mmCIF file of C-alpha atoms and ligand atoms in Angstrom:
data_model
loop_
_atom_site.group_PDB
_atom_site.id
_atom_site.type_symbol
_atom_site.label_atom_id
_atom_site.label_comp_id
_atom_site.label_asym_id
_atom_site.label_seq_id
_atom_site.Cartn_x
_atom_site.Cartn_y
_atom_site.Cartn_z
ATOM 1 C CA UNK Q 1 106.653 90.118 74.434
ATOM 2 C CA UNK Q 2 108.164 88.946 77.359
ATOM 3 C CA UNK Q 3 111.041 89.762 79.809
ATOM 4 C CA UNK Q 4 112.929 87.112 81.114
ATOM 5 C CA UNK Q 5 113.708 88.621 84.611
ATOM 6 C CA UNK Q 6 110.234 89.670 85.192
ATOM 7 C CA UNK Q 7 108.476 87.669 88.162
ATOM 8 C CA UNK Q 8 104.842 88.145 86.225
ATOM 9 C CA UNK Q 9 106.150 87.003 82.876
ATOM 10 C CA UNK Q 10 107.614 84.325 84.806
ATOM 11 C CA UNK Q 11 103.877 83.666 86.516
ATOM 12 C CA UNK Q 12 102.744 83.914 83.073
ATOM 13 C CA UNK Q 13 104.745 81.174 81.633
ATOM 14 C CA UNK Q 14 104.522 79.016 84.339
ATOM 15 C CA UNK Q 15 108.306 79.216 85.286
ATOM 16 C CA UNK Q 16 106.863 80.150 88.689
ATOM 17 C CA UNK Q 17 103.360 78.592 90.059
ATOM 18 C CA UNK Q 18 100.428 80.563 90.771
ATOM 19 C CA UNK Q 19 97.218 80.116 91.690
ATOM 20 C CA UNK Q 20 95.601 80.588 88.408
ATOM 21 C CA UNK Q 21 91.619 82.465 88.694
ATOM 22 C CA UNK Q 22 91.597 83.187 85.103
ATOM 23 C CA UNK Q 23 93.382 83.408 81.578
ATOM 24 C CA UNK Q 24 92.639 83.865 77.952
ATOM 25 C CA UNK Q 25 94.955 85.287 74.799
ATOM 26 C CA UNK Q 26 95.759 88.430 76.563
ATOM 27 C CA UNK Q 27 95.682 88.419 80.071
ATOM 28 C CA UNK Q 28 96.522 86.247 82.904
ATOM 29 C CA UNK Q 29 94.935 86.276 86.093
ATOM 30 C CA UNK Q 30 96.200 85.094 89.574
ATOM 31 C CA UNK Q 31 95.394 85.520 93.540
ATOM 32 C CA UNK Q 32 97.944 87.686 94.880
ATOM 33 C CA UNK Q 33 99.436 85.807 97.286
ATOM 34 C CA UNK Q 34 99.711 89.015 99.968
ATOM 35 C CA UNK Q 35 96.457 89.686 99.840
ATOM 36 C CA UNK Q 36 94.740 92.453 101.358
ATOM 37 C CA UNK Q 37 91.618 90.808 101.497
ATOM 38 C CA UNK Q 38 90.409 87.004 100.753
ATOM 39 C CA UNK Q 39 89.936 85.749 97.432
ATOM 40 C CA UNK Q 40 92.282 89.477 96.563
ATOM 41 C CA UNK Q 41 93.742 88.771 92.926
ATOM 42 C CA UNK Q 42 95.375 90.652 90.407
ATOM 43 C CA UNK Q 43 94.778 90.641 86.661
ATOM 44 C CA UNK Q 44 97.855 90.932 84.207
ATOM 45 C CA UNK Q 45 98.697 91.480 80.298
ATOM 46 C CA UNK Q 46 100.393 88.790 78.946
ATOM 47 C CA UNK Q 47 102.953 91.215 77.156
ATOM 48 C CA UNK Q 48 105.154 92.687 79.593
ATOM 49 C CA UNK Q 49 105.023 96.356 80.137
ATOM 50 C CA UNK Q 50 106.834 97.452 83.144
ATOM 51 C CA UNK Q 51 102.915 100.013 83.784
ATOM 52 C CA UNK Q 52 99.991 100.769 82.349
ATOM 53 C CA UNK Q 53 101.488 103.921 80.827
ATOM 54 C CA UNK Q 54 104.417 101.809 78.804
ATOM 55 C CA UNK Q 55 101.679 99.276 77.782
ATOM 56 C CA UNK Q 56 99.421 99.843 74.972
ATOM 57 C CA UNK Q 57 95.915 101.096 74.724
ATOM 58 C CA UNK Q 58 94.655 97.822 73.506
ATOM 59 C CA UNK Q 59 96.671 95.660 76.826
ATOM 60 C CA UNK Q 60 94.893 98.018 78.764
ATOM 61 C CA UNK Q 61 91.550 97.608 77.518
ATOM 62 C CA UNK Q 62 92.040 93.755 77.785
ATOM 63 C CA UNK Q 63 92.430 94.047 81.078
ATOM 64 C CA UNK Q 64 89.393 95.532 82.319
ATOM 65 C CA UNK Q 65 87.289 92.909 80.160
ATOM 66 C CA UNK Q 66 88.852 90.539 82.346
ATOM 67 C CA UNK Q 67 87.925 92.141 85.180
ATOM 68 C CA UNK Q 68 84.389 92.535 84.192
ATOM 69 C CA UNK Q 69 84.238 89.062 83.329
ATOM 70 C CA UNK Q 70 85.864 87.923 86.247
ATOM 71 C CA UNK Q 71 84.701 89.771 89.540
ATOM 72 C CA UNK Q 72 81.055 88.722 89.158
ATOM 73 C CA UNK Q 73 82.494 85.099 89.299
ATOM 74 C CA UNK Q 74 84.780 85.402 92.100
ATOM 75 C CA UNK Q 75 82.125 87.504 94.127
ATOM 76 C CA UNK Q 76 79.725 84.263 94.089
ATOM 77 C CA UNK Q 77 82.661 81.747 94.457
ATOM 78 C CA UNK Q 78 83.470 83.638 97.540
ATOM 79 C CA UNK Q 79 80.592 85.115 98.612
ATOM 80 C CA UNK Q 80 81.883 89.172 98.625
ATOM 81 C CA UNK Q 81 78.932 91.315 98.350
ATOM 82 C CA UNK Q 82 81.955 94.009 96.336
ATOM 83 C CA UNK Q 83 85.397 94.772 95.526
ATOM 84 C CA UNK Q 84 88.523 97.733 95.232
ATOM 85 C CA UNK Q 85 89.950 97.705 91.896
ATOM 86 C CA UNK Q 86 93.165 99.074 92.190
ATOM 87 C CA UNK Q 87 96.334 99.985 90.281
ATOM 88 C CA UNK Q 88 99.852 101.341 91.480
ATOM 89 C CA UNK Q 89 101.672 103.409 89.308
ATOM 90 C CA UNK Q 90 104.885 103.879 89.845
ATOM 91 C CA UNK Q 91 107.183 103.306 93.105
ATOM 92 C CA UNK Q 92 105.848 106.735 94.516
ATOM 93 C CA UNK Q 93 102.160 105.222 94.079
ATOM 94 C CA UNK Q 94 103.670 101.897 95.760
ATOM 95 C CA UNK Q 95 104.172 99.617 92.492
ATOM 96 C CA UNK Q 96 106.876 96.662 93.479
ATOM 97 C CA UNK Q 97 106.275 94.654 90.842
ATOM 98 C CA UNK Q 98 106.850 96.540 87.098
ATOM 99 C CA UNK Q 99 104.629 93.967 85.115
ATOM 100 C CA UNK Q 100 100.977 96.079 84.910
ATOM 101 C CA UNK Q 101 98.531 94.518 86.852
ATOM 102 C CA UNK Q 102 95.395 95.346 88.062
ATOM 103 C CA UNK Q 103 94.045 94.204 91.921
ATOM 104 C CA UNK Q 104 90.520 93.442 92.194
ATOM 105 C CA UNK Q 105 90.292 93.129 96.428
ATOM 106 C CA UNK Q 106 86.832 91.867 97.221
ATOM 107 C CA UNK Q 107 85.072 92.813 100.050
ATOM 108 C CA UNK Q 108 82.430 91.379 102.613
ATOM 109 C CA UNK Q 109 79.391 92.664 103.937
ATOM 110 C CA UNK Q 110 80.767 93.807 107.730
ATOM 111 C CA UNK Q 111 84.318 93.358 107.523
ATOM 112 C CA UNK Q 112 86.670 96.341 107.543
ATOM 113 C CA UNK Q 113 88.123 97.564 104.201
ATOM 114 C CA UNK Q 114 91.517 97.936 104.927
ATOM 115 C CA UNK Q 115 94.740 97.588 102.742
ATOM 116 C CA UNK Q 116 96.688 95.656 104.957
ATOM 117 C CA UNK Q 117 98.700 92.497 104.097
ATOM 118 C CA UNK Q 118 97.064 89.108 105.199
ATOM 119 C CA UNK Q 119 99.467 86.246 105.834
ATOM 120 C CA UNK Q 120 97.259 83.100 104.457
ATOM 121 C CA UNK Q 121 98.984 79.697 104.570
ATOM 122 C CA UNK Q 122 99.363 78.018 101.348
ATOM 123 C CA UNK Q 123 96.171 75.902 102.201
ATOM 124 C CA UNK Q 124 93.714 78.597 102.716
ATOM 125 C CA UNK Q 125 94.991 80.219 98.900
ATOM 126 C CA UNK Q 126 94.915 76.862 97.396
ATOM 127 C CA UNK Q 127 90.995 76.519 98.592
ATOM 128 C CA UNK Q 128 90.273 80.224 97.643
ATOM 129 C CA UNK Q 129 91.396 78.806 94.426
ATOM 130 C CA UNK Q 130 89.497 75.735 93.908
ATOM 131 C CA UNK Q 131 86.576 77.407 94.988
ATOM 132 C CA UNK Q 132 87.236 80.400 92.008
ATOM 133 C CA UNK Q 133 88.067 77.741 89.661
ATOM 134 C CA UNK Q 134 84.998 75.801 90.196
ATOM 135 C CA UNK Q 135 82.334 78.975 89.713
ATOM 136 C CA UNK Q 136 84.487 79.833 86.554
ATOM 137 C CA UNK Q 137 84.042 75.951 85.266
ATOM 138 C CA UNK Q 138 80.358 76.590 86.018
ATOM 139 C CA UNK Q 139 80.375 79.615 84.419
ATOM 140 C CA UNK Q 140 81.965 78.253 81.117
ATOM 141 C CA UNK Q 141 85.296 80.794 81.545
ATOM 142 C CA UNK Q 142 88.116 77.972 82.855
ATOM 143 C CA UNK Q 143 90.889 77.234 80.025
HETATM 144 P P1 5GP D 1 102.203 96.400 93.549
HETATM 145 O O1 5GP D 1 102.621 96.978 94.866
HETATM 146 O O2 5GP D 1 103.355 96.325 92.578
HETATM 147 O O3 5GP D 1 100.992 97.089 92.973
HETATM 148 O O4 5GP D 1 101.685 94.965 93.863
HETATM 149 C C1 5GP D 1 102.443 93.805 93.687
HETATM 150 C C2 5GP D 1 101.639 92.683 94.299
HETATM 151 O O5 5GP D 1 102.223 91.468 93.891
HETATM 152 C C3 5GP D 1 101.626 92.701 95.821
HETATM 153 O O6 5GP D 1 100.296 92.829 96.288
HETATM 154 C C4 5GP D 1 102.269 91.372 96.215
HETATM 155 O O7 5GP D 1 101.634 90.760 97.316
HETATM 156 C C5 5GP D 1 102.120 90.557 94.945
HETATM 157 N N1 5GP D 1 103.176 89.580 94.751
HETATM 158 C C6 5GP D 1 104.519 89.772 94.936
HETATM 159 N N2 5GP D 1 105.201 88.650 94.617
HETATM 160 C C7 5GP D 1 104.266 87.743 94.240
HETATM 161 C C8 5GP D 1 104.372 86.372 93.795
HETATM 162 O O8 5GP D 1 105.439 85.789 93.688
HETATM 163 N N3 5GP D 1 103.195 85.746 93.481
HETATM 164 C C9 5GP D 1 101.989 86.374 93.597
HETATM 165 N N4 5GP D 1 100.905 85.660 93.273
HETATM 166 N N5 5GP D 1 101.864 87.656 93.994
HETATM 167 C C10 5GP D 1 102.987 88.328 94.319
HETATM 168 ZN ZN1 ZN D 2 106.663 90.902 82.719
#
């Protein structure tokens, strides 16, 4: 299930590049590239529901499982001692983008825990990348 004018099933597919963190069958997982905080990525079912609501049980279940595979991974890649998980539901909770998706922000020993928009150059993603996609090579979870 997929919508053609959505900019996540359009991630998804590959239409539109991303830095990848993660994927399997279900979900698809990518930095977000406004990040509130480094390494800040988002986790999405690859069916398209506009929010969790609209999306089914079982989408929403596979998308925790990827972030509990996932955060321990980017954590050591990155060197966070935690992370937010967050969701926005609905354009009164702040949701922009109706594709469900999950944001794991995670956080450093010392720095401030704001949700404020960083403004990394393309450069500083891409390494936040290859240093995800290494740990989850190491870790047996790239595909
Ligand atoms: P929302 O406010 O809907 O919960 O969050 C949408 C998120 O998607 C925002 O944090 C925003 O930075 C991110 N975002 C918007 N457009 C793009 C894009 O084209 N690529 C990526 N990777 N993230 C995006
Ligand atoms: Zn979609």
């Amino acid at each position: 299930m997929t919508d053609s004018n959505c900019l996540f099933c359009k991630i998804i597919s590959g239409g539109i590049p991303s830095y990848k963190v993660y994927e399997d069958e279900q979900t698809y997982v990518f930095l977000d590239i406004g990040p509130v905080s480094k390494g800040h990525y988002l986790v999405v079912p690859k069916n398209h529901a506009v929010d969790l609501q609209s999306g089914t049980a079982d989408d929403a279940c596979y998308c925790l499982r990827t972030v509990h595979k996932t955060a321990s991974v980017v954590m050591d890649a990155l060197g966070a001692t935690g992370y937010n998980l967050g969701l926005n539901h609905g354009v009164d909770a702040g949701q922009e983008v109706f594709h469900t998706h999950f944001h794991i922000m995670p956080r450093y020993a010392g720095e401030l825990r704001g949700f404020t928009k960083l403004s990394p150059a393309d450069h500083e993603l891409a390494e936040v990348q290859q240093l995800i996609e290494a740990k989850m090579k190491e870790a047996g979870l790239w595909n």
